[in-house]
Amino acid sequence: MKIRILSGITGGILFLFLLIKGGALLAVAVGLLSLLATREICRLCQKAGLEVNLLLAFFYTLIMIIGEAIPWPVGSGGLPPGVFWGLSFWALLFTTFLFSIGKGITQGSLVSIFAQSFVLFYPVFLFTYILKIRALDPVDGWKLLLFAFAVIWGTDTGAYFIGSACGRTPLAPRLSPHKTVEGAVGGLVVGTLAGVLLGLVLQLPLFWLLGAGLLTSFAGQVGDLFESFLKRIAGLKDSGVFMPGHGGVLDRFDSALFALPVVYYLSFLLIS
């Protein structure tokens, strides 16, 4: 437990520094996390009996991150928003199909094509929302990221301690036997409260904080259950090894992958 706490605090401080700093350092960090998470999701898929190409997944992961991190000017404007999303998914479908032609026309080939696309969407596409949120406002974008992770970490902490102390009703016993309804409600309350308190310090609007906090906390808990679903199919306890006592990258960022898009799209209400 001591190692888990120390590694968590150290990793959290470093990650918060990168969120505030932004720029190339944050892009490199997100890229490394995406590559590690890609390896983990490919492992989960392979354990579940799905055929995926790790090198192909790595290649398109780099394309996605580079395309999101670097502005690509065209004339006086720039490439349309999301152009690398569409390009990456199209090219991945194209090349995956070419690789599968020689393996016969079977349902397994079709499932492998879908699995390869899934590997790019989850987690790489969802990881890019860290960069998207940071880029919304070069000056204050870090505030939205701090709010998001305050809600996410507050939810995880509240769900764990309240669930341990008061949990009686199983939430999803087939996915995660230790999660309870009481813990989920406690996580929702603690996570929202953590986001609201930090958001007020950062001078974000109260009503937005309340609504965004609740939705972000809920989405994060669904993301946690989704990763548990993937691990149960693969028959694994952890997605990998990332930090001592914390499992893999997906184990640490499963909530964030579902919660960050919520913060991103709700942020347009602030901008407008």
Tab-separated table of C-alpha atoms in Angstrom:
chain	number	residue	atom	x	y	z
A	1	MET	CA	0.000	0.000	0.000
A	2	LYS	CA	2.863	2.390	0.858
A	3	ILE	CA	4.463	1.828	-2.562
A	4	ARG	CA	1.087	2.347	-4.245
A	5	ILE	CA	0.547	5.659	-2.429
A	6	LEU	CA	4.070	6.974	-3.081
A	7	SER	CA	4.044	6.051	-6.767
A	8	GLY	CA	0.552	7.526	-7.135
A	9	ILE	CA	1.546	10.840	-5.546
A	10	THR	CA	4.745	11.087	-7.590
A	11	GLY	CA	2.990	10.225	-10.841
A	12	GLY	CA	0.117	12.592	-10.053
A	13	ILE	CA	2.425	15.562	-9.398
A	14	LEU	CA	4.370	14.946	-12.608
A	15	PHE	CA	1.177	14.575	-14.631
A	16	LEU	CA	-0.317	17.782	-13.175
A	17	PHE	CA	2.864	19.638	-14.091
A	18	LEU	CA	2.578	18.412	-17.688
A	19	LEU	CA	-1.107	19.395	-17.869
A	20	ILE	CA	-0.279	22.940	-16.778
A	21	LYS	CA	2.873	23.202	-18.908
A	22	GLY	CA	1.216	21.921	-22.088
A	23	GLY	CA	3.071	22.197	-25.377
A	24	ALA	CA	5.514	19.605	-26.649
A	25	LEU	CA	6.087	18.009	-23.240
A	26	LEU	CA	2.405	17.203	-22.819
A	27	ALA	CA	2.157	15.928	-26.398
A	28	VAL	CA	5.135	13.600	-25.848
A	29	ALA	CA	3.623	12.335	-22.585
A	30	VAL	CA	0.263	11.659	-24.223
A	31	GLY	CA	2.042	9.926	-27.091
A	32	LEU	CA	3.953	7.631	-24.734
A	33	LEU	CA	0.827	6.839	-22.737
A	34	SER	CA	-1.028	6.092	-25.970
A	35	LEU	CA	1.679	3.707	-27.190
A	36	LEU	CA	1.735	1.877	-23.854
A	37	ALA	CA	-2.053	1.711	-23.791
A	38	THR	CA	-2.082	0.452	-27.384
A	39	ARG	CA	0.191	-2.404	-26.398
A	40	GLU	CA	-2.116	-3.213	-23.488
A	41	ILE	CA	-5.329	-3.184	-25.515
A	42	CYS	CA	-3.706	-5.352	-28.199
A	43	ARG	CA	-2.753	-7.808	-25.461
A	44	LEU	CA	-6.315	-7.824	-24.138
A	45	CYS	CA	-7.683	-8.429	-27.629
A	46	GLN	CA	-5.228	-11.261	-28.278
A	47	LYS	CA	-6.064	-12.893	-24.935
A	48	ALA	CA	-9.727	-12.676	-25.931
A	49	GLY	CA	-8.971	-14.510	-29.191
A	50	LEU	CA	-9.034	-11.480	-31.497
A	51	GLU	CA	-6.297	-11.090	-34.094
A	52	VAL	CA	-4.738	-7.611	-34.119
A	53	ASN	CA	-1.487	-6.335	-35.598
A	54	LEU	CA	0.566	-4.515	-32.944
A	55	LEU	CA	2.963	-2.819	-35.399
A	56	LEU	CA	0.049	-1.514	-37.451
A	57	ALA	CA	-1.596	-0.240	-34.278
A	58	PHE	CA	1.629	1.534	-33.218
A	59	PHE	CA	1.985	3.163	-36.643
A	60	TYR	CA	-1.504	4.668	-36.644
A	61	THR	CA	-1.196	5.637	-32.995
A	62	LEU	CA	1.784	7.821	-33.908
A	63	ILE	CA	-0.087	9.312	-36.864
A	64	MET	CA	-3.044	10.183	-34.646
A	65	ILE	CA	-0.938	11.806	-31.917
A	66	ILE	CA	1.333	13.707	-34.318
A	67	GLY	CA	-1.658	14.938	-36.280
A	68	GLU	CA	-3.345	16.179	-33.121
A	69	ALA	CA	-0.259	17.734	-31.532
A	70	ILE	CA	1.158	19.659	-34.493
A	71	PRO	CA	-0.646	22.471	-36.352
A	72	TRP	CA	-0.520	21.786	-40.074
A	73	PRO	CA	-1.015	25.051	-41.981
A	74	VAL	CA	-2.525	24.955	-45.454
A	75	GLY	CA	-2.508	28.332	-47.149
A	76	SER	CA	-3.724	31.069	-44.814
A	77	GLY	CA	-5.810	28.705	-42.713
A	78	GLY	CA	-5.127	25.143	-41.658
A	79	LEU	CA	-6.302	21.624	-42.112
A	80	PRO	CA	-9.963	21.156	-41.164
A	81	PRO	CA	-10.603	20.061	-37.547
A	82	GLY	CA	-10.502	16.306	-37.150
A	83	VAL	CA	-8.846	15.639	-40.496
A	84	PHE	CA	-6.349	13.226	-38.940
A	85	TRP	CA	-9.124	11.318	-37.202
A	86	GLY	CA	-10.811	10.599	-40.492
A	87	LEU	CA	-7.519	9.979	-42.313
A	88	SER	CA	-6.268	7.580	-39.658
A	89	PHE	CA	-9.454	5.530	-39.462
A	90	TRP	CA	-9.836	5.373	-43.234
A	91	ALA	CA	-6.206	4.368	-43.787
A	92	LEU	CA	-6.380	1.798	-40.991
A	93	LEU	CA	-9.506	0.202	-42.459
A	94	PHE	CA	-7.875	0.238	-45.911
A	95	THR	CA	-4.603	-1.407	-44.850
A	96	THR	CA	-6.234	-3.857	-42.421
A	97	PHE	CA	-8.470	-5.111	-45.208
A	98	LEU	CA	-5.483	-5.541	-47.528
A	99	PHE	CA	-3.674	-7.588	-44.861
A	100	SER	CA	-6.752	-9.774	-44.330
A	101	ILE	CA	-7.399	-10.599	-48.007
A	102	GLY	CA	-5.074	-13.599	-48.006
A	103	LYS	CA	-6.660	-15.094	-44.876
A	104	GLY	CA	-9.921	-16.063	-46.494
A	105	ILE	CA	-13.461	-14.743	-46.358
A	106	THR	CA	-14.553	-15.631	-42.857
A	107	GLN	CA	-16.372	-14.065	-39.944
A	108	GLY	CA	-13.055	-14.121	-38.101
A	109	SER	CA	-11.502	-11.849	-40.719
A	110	LEU	CA	-14.339	-9.360	-40.352
A	111	VAL	CA	-14.047	-9.393	-36.564
A	112	SER	CA	-10.279	-8.802	-36.820
A	113	ILE	CA	-10.839	-5.767	-39.042
A	114	PHE	CA	-13.257	-4.295	-36.503
A	115	ALA	CA	-10.893	-5.173	-33.641
A	116	GLN	CA	-8.023	-3.321	-35.337
A	117	SER	CA	-10.200	-0.220	-35.695
A	118	PHE	CA	-11.308	-0.533	-32.077
A	119	VAL	CA	-7.667	-0.552	-30.954
A	120	LEU	CA	-7.176	2.865	-32.553
A	121	PHE	CA	-10.375	4.327	-31.130
A	122	TYR	CA	-9.881	2.939	-27.644
A	123	PRO	CA	-7.671	4.198	-26.233
A	124	VAL	CA	-5.721	6.389	-28.700
A	125	PHE	CA	-8.518	8.554	-30.085
A	126	LEU	CA	-9.859	9.096	-26.570
A	127	PHE	CA	-6.404	9.996	-25.225
A	128	THR	CA	-6.186	12.855	-27.723
A	129	TYR	CA	-8.909	14.668	-25.777
A	130	ILE	CA	-6.200	15.685	-23.306
A	131	LEU	CA	-4.566	17.659	-26.123
A	132	LYS	CA	-7.907	18.914	-27.437
A	133	ILE	CA	-8.931	20.337	-24.072
A	134	ARG	CA	-5.516	21.915	-23.520
A	135	ALA	CA	-5.679	23.527	-26.975
A	136	LEU	CA	-9.137	25.034	-26.433
A	137	ASP	CA	-7.501	27.989	-24.715
A	138	PRO	CA	-3.699	28.284	-24.807
A	139	VAL	CA	-3.792	30.359	-21.598
A	140	ASP	CA	-6.542	28.749	-19.523
A	141	GLY	CA	-7.001	25.315	-21.090
A	142	TRP	CA	-5.085	23.775	-18.195
A	143	LYS	CA	-7.868	24.848	-15.836
A	144	LEU	CA	-10.352	22.603	-17.625
A	145	LEU	CA	-7.919	19.685	-17.479
A	146	LEU	CA	-7.331	20.202	-13.756
A	147	PHE	CA	-11.089	20.307	-13.219
A	148	ALA	CA	-11.531	17.089	-15.205
A	149	PHE	CA	-8.908	15.164	-13.262
A	150	ALA	CA	-10.093	16.566	-9.936
A	151	VAL	CA	-13.494	15.046	-10.685
A	152	ILE	CA	-11.994	11.778	-11.954
A	153	TRP	CA	-9.614	11.273	-9.036
A	154	GLY	CA	-12.189	12.483	-6.528
A	155	THR	CA	-14.676	9.977	-7.915
A	156	ASP	CA	-12.209	7.097	-7.679
A	157	THR	CA	-11.234	8.054	-4.124
A	158	GLY	CA	-14.802	8.571	-2.930
A	159	ALA	CA	-16.031	5.351	-4.515
A	160	TYR	CA	-13.204	3.352	-2.937
A	161	PHE	CA	-13.468	4.635	0.639
A	162	ILE	CA	-17.245	4.992	0.821
A	163	GLY	CA	-17.714	1.655	-0.914
A	164	SER	CA	-15.305	-0.001	1.538
A	165	ALA	CA	-17.032	1.536	4.555
A	166	CYS	CA	-20.705	1.430	3.556
A	167	GLY	CA	-20.969	-0.722	0.446
A	168	ARG	CA	-23.652	-3.403	0.647
A	169	THR	CA	-25.398	-3.494	-2.733
A	170	PRO	CA	-23.388	-4.912	-5.680
A	171	LEU	CA	-23.207	-2.547	-8.627
A	172	ALA	CA	-22.100	-4.893	-11.407
A	173	PRO	CA	-20.975	-8.164	-9.797
A	174	ARG	CA	-20.159	-9.905	-13.080
A	175	LEU	CA	-17.824	-7.081	-14.138
A	176	SER	CA	-16.344	-5.897	-10.852
A	177	PRO	CA	-17.397	-7.836	-7.749
A	178	HIS	CA	-16.073	-5.244	-5.296
A	179	LYS	CA	-17.946	-2.229	-6.696
A	180	THR	CA	-21.159	-1.251	-4.914
A	181	VAL	CA	-24.051	1.111	-5.521
A	182	GLU	CA	-23.173	2.976	-2.344
A	183	GLY	CA	-19.605	3.412	-3.548
A	184	ALA	CA	-20.771	4.654	-6.947
A	185	VAL	CA	-23.081	7.235	-5.358
A	186	GLY	CA	-20.328	8.281	-2.952
A	187	GLY	CA	-17.917	8.634	-5.835
A	188	LEU	CA	-20.425	10.761	-7.733
A	189	VAL	CA	-20.819	13.103	-4.754
A	190	VAL	CA	-17.132	13.333	-3.828
A	191	GLY	CA	-15.993	13.696	-7.434
A	192	THR	CA	-18.496	16.452	-8.184
A	193	LEU	CA	-17.635	18.258	-4.954
A	194	ALA	CA	-13.898	18.049	-5.698
A	195	GLY	CA	-14.444	19.485	-9.182
A	196	VAL	CA	-16.696	22.269	-7.917
A	197	LEU	CA	-14.291	23.340	-5.164
A	198	LEU	CA	-11.289	23.399	-7.471
A	199	GLY	CA	-13.311	25.048	-10.234
A	200	LEU	CA	-14.369	27.861	-7.928
A	201	VAL	CA	-10.733	28.470	-7.001
A	202	LEU	CA	-9.970	28.611	-10.744
A	203	GLN	CA	-12.911	31.024	-11.193
A	204	LEU	CA	-15.092	28.798	-13.363
A	205	PRO	CA	-18.903	29.294	-13.280
A	206	LEU	CA	-20.707	27.452	-10.475
A	207	PHE	CA	-23.661	26.122	-12.467
A	208	TRP	CA	-21.381	24.807	-15.186
A	209	LEU	CA	-19.208	23.145	-12.557
A	210	LEU	CA	-22.180	21.369	-10.986
A	211	GLY	CA	-23.535	20.019	-14.265
A	212	ALA	CA	-20.155	19.164	-15.747
A	213	GLY	CA	-18.999	17.606	-12.480
A	214	LEU	CA	-21.958	15.227	-12.269
A	215	LEU	CA	-21.749	14.173	-15.929
A	216	THR	CA	-17.964	13.797	-15.845
A	217	SER	CA	-18.086	11.685	-12.681
A	218	PHE	CA	-20.797	9.453	-14.113
A	219	ALA	CA	-18.952	9.024	-17.424
A	220	GLY	CA	-15.753	8.188	-15.576
A	221	GLN	CA	-17.432	5.403	-13.620
A	222	VAL	CA	-18.853	3.966	-16.837
A	223	GLY	CA	-15.339	4.058	-18.302
A	224	ASP	CA	-14.061	2.116	-15.302
A	225	LEU	CA	-16.724	-0.556	-15.832
A	226	PHE	CA	-15.945	-0.711	-19.557
A	227	GLU	CA	-12.296	-1.515	-18.910
A	228	SER	CA	-13.379	-4.142	-16.361
A	229	PHE	CA	-15.567	-5.599	-19.108
A	230	LEU	CA	-12.551	-5.865	-21.434
A	231	LYS	CA	-10.393	-7.490	-18.752
A	232	ARG	CA	-13.085	-10.029	-17.890
A	233	ILE	CA	-13.349	-11.051	-21.547
A	234	ALA	CA	-9.566	-11.413	-21.718
A	235	GLY	CA	-9.407	-13.208	-18.373
A	236	LEU	CA	-6.858	-10.764	-16.895
A	237	LYS	CA	-6.767	-8.942	-13.568
A	238	ASP	CA	-4.694	-5.958	-14.786
A	239	SER	CA	-4.248	-4.535	-18.259
A	240	GLY	CA	-0.477	-4.353	-17.768
A	241	VAL	CA	2.266	-2.908	-15.558
A	242	PHE	CA	2.697	0.857	-15.552
A	243	MET	CA	3.317	2.095	-11.999
A	244	PRO	CA	4.046	-0.023	-8.914
A	245	GLY	CA	0.764	-1.051	-7.326
A	246	HIS	CA	-1.387	0.614	-9.993
A	247	GLY	CA	-1.589	-1.900	-12.835
A	248	GLY	CA	-1.377	-0.714	-16.424
A	249	VAL	CA	-2.027	2.554	-18.239
A	250	LEU	CA	-5.598	1.526	-18.972
A	251	ASP	CA	-6.129	0.700	-15.302
A	252	ARG	CA	-5.066	4.241	-14.394
A	253	PHE	CA	-6.803	6.121	-17.204
A	254	ASP	CA	-9.924	4.025	-17.848
A	255	SER	CA	-12.156	6.623	-16.185
A	256	ALA	CA	-10.425	9.526	-17.931
A	257	LEU	CA	-10.912	8.021	-21.390
A	258	PHE	CA	-14.695	8.247	-21.011
A	259	ALA	CA	-14.774	11.422	-18.912
A	260	LEU	CA	-12.496	13.735	-20.925
A	261	PRO	CA	-14.767	13.919	-24.019
A	262	VAL	CA	-17.599	15.046	-21.722
A	263	VAL	CA	-15.487	17.926	-20.396
A	264	TYR	CA	-14.347	18.837	-23.890
A	265	TYR	CA	-17.809	19.170	-25.410
A	266	LEU	CA	-19.295	20.850	-22.355
A	267	SER	CA	-16.432	23.354	-22.497
A	268	PHE	CA	-17.958	24.869	-25.629
A	269	LEU	CA	-20.760	26.160	-23.383
A	270	LEU	CA	-18.144	28.182	-21.535
A	271	ILE	CA	-16.505	29.416	-24.721
A	272	SER	CA	-19.826	30.503	-26.228
